[in-house]
mmCIF file of C-alpha atoms in Angstrom:
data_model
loop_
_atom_site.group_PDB
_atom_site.id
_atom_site.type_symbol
_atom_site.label_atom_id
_atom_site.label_comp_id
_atom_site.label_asym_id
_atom_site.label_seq_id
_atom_site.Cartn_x
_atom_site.Cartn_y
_atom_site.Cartn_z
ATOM 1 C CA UNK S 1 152.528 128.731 101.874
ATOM 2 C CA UNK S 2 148.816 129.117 101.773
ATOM 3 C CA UNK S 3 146.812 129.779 104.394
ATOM 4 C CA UNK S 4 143.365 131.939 105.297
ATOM 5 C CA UNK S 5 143.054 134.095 108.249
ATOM 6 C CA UNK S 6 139.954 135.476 109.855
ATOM 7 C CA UNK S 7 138.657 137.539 112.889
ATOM 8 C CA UNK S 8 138.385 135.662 115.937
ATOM 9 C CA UNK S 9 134.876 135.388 117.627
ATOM 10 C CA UNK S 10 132.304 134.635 118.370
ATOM 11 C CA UNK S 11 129.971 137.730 117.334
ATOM 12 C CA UNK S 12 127.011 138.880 118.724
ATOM 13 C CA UNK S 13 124.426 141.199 116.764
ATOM 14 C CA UNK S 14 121.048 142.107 116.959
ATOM 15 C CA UNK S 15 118.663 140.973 114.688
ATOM 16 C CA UNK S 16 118.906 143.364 111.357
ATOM 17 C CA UNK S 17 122.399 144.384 112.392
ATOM 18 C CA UNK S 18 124.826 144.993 109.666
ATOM 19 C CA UNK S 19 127.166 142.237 109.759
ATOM 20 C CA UNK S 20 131.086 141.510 108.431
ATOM 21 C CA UNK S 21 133.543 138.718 109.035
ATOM 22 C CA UNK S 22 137.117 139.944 107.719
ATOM 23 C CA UNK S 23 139.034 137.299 106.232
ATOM 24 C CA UNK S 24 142.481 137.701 104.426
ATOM 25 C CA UNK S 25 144.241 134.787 102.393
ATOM 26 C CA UNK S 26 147.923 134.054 101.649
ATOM 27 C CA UNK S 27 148.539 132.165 98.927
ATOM 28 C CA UNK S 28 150.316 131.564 95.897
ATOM 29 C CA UNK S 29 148.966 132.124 92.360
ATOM 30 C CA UNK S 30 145.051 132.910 91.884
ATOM 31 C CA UNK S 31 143.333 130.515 94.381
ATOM 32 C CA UNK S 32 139.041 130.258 94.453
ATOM 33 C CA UNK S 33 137.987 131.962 97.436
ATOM 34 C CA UNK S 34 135.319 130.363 99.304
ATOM 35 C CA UNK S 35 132.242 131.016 102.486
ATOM 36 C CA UNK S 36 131.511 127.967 104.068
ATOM 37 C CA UNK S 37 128.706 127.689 106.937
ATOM 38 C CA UNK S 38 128.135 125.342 109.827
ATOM 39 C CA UNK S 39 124.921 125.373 111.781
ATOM 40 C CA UNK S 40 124.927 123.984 114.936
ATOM 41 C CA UNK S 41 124.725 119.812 114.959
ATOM 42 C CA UNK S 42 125.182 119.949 111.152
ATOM 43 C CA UNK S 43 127.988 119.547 108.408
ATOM 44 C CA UNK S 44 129.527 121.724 105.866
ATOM 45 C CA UNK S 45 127.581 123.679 103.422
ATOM 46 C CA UNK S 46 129.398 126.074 100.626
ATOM 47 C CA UNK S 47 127.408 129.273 100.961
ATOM 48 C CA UNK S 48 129.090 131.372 98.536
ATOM 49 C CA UNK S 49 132.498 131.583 95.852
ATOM 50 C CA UNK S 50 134.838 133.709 93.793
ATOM 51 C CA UNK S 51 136.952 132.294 91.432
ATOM 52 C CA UNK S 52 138.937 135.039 90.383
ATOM 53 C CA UNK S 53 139.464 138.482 91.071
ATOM 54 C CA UNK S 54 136.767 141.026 91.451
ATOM 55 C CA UNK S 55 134.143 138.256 91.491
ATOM 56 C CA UNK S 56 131.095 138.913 94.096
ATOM 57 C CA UNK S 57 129.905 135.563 95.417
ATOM 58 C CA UNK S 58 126.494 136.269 96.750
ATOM 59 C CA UNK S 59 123.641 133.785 98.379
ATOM 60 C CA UNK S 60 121.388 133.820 100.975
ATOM 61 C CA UNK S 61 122.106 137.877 101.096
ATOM 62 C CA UNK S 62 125.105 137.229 101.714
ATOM 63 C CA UNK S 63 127.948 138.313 99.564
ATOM 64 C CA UNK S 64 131.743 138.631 99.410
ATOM 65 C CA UNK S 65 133.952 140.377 97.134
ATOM 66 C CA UNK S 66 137.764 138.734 95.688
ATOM 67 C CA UNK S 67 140.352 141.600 96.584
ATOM 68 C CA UNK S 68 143.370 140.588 95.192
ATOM 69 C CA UNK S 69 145.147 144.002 96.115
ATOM 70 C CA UNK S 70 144.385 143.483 99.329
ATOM 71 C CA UNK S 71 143.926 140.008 99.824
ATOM 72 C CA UNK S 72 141.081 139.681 101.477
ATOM 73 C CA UNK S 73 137.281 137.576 101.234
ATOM 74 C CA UNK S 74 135.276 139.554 103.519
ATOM 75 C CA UNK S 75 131.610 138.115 104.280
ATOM 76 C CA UNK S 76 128.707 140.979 104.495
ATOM 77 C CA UNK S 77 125.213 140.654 104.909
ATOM 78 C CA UNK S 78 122.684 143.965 105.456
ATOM 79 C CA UNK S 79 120.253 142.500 107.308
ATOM 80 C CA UNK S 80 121.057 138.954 109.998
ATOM 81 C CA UNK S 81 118.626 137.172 111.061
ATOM 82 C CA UNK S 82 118.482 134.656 113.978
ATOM 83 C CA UNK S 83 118.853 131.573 111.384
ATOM 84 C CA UNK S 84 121.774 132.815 110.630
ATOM 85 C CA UNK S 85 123.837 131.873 113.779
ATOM 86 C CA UNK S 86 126.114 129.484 112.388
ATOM 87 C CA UNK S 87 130.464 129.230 112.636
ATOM 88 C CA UNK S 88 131.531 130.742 109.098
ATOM 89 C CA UNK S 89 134.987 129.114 108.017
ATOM 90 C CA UNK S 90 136.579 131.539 105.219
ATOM 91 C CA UNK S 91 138.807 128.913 103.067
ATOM 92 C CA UNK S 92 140.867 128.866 99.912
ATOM 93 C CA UNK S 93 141.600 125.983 97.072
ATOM 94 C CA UNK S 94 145.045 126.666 95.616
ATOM 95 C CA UNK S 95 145.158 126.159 92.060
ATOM 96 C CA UNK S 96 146.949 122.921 92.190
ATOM 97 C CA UNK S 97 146.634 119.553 90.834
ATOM 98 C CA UNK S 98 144.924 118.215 93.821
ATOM 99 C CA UNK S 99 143.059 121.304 95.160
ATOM 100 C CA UNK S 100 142.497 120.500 98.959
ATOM 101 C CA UNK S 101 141.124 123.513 100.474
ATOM 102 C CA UNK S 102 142.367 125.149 102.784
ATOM 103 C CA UNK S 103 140.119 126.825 105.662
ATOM 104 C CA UNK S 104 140.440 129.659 108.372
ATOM 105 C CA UNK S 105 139.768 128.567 111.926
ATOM 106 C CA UNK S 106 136.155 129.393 111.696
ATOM 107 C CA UNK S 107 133.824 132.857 113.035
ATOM 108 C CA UNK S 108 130.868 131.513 115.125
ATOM 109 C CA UNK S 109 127.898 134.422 114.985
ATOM 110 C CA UNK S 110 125.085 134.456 117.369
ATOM 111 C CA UNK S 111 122.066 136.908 116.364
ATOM 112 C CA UNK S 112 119.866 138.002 119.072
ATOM 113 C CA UNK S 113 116.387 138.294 118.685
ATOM 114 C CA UNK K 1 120.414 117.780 94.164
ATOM 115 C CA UNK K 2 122.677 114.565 94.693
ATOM 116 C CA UNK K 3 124.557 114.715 97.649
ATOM 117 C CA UNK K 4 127.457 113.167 99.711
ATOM 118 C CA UNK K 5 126.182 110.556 102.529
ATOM 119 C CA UNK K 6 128.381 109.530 104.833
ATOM 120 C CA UNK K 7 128.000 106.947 107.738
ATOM 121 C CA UNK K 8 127.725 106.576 110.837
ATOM 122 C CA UNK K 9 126.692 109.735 111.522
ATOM 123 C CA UNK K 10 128.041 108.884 115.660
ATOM 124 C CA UNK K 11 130.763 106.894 115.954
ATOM 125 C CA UNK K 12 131.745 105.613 119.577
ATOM 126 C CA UNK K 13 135.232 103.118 120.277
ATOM 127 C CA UNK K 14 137.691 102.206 122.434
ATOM 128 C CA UNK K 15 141.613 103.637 121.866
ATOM 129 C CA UNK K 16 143.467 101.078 120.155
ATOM 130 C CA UNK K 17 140.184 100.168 118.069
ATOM 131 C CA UNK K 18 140.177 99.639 114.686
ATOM 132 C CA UNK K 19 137.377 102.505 113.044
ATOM 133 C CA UNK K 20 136.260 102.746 108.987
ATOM 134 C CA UNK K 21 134.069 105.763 108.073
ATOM 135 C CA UNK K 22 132.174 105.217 105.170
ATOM 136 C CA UNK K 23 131.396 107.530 102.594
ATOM 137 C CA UNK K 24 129.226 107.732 98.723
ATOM 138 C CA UNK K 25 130.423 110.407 96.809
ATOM 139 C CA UNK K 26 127.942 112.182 94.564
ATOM 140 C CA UNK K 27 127.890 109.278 91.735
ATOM 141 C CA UNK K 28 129.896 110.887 88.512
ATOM 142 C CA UNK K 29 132.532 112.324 90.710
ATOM 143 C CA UNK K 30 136.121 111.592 89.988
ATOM 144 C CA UNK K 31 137.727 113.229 93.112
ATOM 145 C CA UNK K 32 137.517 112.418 97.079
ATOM 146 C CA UNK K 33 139.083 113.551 100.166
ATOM 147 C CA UNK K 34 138.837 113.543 103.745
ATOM 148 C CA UNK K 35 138.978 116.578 105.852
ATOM 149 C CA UNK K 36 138.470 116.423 110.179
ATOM 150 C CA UNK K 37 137.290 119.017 112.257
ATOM 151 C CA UNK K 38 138.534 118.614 116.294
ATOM 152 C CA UNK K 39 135.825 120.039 118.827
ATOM 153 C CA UNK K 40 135.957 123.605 118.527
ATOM 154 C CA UNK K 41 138.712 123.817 115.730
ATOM 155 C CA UNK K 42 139.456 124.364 112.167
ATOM 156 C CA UNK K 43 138.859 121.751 109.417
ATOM 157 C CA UNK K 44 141.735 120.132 108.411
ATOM 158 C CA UNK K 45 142.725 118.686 105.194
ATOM 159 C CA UNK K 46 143.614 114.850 105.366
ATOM 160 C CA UNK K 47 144.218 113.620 102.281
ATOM 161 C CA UNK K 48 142.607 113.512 98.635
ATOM 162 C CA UNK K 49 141.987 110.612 96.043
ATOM 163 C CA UNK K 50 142.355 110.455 92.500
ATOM 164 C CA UNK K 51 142.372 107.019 90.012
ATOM 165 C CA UNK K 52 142.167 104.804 92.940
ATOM 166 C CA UNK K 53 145.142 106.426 94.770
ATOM 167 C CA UNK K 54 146.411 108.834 97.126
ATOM 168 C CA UNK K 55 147.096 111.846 95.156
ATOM 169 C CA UNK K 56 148.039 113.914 98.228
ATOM 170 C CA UNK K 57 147.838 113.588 101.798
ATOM 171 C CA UNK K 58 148.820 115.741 105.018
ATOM 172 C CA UNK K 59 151.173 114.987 108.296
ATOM 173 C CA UNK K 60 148.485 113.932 110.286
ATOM 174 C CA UNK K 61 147.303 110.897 107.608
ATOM 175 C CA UNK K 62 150.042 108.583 109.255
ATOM 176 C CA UNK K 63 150.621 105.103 109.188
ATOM 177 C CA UNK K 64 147.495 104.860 111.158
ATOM 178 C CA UNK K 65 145.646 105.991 108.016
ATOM 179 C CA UNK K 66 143.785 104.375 105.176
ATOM 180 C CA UNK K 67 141.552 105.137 102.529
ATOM 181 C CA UNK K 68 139.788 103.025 100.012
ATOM 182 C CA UNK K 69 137.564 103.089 97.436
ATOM 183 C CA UNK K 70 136.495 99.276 97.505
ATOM 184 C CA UNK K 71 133.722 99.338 94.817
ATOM 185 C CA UNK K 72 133.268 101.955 92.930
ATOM 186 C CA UNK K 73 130.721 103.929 94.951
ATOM 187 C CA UNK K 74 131.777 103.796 98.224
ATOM 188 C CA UNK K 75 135.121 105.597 99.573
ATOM 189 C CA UNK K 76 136.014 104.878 103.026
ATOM 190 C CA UNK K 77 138.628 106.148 105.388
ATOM 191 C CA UNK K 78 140.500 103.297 108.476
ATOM 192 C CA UNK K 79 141.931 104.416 111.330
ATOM 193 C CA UNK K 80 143.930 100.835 112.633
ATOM 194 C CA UNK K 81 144.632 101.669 116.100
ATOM 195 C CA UNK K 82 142.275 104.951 117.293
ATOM 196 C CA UNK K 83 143.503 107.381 119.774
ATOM 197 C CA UNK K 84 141.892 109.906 122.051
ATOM 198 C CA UNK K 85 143.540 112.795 119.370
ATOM 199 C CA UNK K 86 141.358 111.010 116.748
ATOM 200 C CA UNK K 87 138.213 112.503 118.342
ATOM 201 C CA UNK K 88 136.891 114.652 115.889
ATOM 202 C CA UNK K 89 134.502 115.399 113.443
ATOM 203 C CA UNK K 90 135.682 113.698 110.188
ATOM 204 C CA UNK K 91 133.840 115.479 106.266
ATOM 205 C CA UNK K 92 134.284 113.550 103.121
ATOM 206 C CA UNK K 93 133.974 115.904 99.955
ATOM 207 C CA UNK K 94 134.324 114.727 96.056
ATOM 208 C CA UNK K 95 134.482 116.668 93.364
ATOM 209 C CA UNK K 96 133.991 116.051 89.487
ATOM 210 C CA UNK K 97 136.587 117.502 87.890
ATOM 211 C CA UNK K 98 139.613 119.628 88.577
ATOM 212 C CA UNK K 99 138.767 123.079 87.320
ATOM 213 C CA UNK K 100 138.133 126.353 88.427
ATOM 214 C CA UNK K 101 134.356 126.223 87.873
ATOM 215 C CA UNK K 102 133.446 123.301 90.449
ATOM 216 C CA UNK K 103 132.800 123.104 93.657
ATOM 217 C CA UNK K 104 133.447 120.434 96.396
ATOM 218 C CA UNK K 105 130.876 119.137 97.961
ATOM 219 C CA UNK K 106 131.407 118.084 101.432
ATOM 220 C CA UNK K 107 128.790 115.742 103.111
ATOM 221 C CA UNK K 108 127.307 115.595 106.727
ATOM 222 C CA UNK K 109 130.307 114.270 108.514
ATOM 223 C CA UNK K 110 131.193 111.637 111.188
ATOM 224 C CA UNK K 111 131.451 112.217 114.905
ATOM 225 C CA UNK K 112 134.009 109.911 116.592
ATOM 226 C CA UNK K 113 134.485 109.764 119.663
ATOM 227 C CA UNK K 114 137.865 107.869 121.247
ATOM 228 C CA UNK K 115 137.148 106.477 125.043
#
């Protein structure tokens, strides 16, 4: 089946730190890849996609590169920033006919001033 | 840049109530689903829309369950009889089309709580 694992938080960083959220997919066929944020109180907002392999989604400074050899979505940004203390939720949309997407349980980062 | 509403935004009943979440997809979209978030865990899909019917939808879209798009712009979801499990955030999304290229857009989401 499909499904989308990622590393377990939360995270703490400094401000500037370096930061990466691992996420690895199973799935059948070539599913779109997909970074989703959620700051506190709010709803979801797509921050970045790949739609096939060896795609870089990037926004925000954020970016994330479609493995398929190893199966994995990781999120990297050089520089984090308080603002950026959201959950992340790594997710997949098989390519099927009705596409429901399919999410990890979610990385909640705090950044420290 | 359109956007998904959805409403309420808070959403407060008693268990056994009857519930409908309201959502406007983004106008020329063709596709709609519900997804629900419980407090502190991962969204889950509920079920998806297509041509005024239920193209797919997951166990926990039971008898319980309804959707309906009523007139065209709006595309609501019914619980009949709520439950404390039903406590959760609930996200409507639409899309415009079923390929590769597009994106689904999710809006704010509901917050229901089950006394």
């Amino acid at each position: 089946g499909n499904s989308v694992t990622q590393m377990e938080g939360p995270v703490t960083l400094s401000e500037e730190a370096f930061l990466t959220i691992n996420c690895t997919y199973t799935a059948t066929g070539y599913p779109s890849l997909f970074w989703y944020v959620q700051y506190p109180g709010e709803g979801l907002q797509l921050l970045l996609k790949a739609t096939k392999a060896d795609d870089k989604g990037s926004n925000k400074g954020f970016e994330a590169t479609y493995r398929k050899e190893t199966t994995s979505f990781h999120l990297e940004k050089g520089s984090v920033q308080v603002s950026d203390s959201a959950v992340y939720f790594c997710a997949l949309s098989p390519l099927n006919r009705d596409d429901k997407i399919i999410f990890g349980k979610g990385t909640r980062l705090h950044i420290l001033p | 840049e359109p956007e998904v509403t959805q409403t309420p935004s808070h959403q407060v009943t008693q268990m056994g109530q009857e519930v409908i979440l309201r959502c406007v997809p983004i106008s020329n979209h063709l596709y709609f689903y519900w997804y629900r978030q419980i407090l502190g865990q991962k969204v889950e899909f509920l079920v998806s829309f297509y041509n005024n019917e239920i193209s797919e939808k997951s166990e926990i879209f039971d008898d319980q369950f309804s959707v309906e798009r009523p007139d065209g712009s709006n595309f609501t979801l019914k619980i009949r009889s709520t439950k404390l499990e039903d406590s959760a955030m609930y996200f409507c999304a639409s899309r415009e089309r079923l390929v590769v290229q597009e994106t689904q857009y999710f809006g704010p989401g509901t917050r229901l709580l089950v006394l």
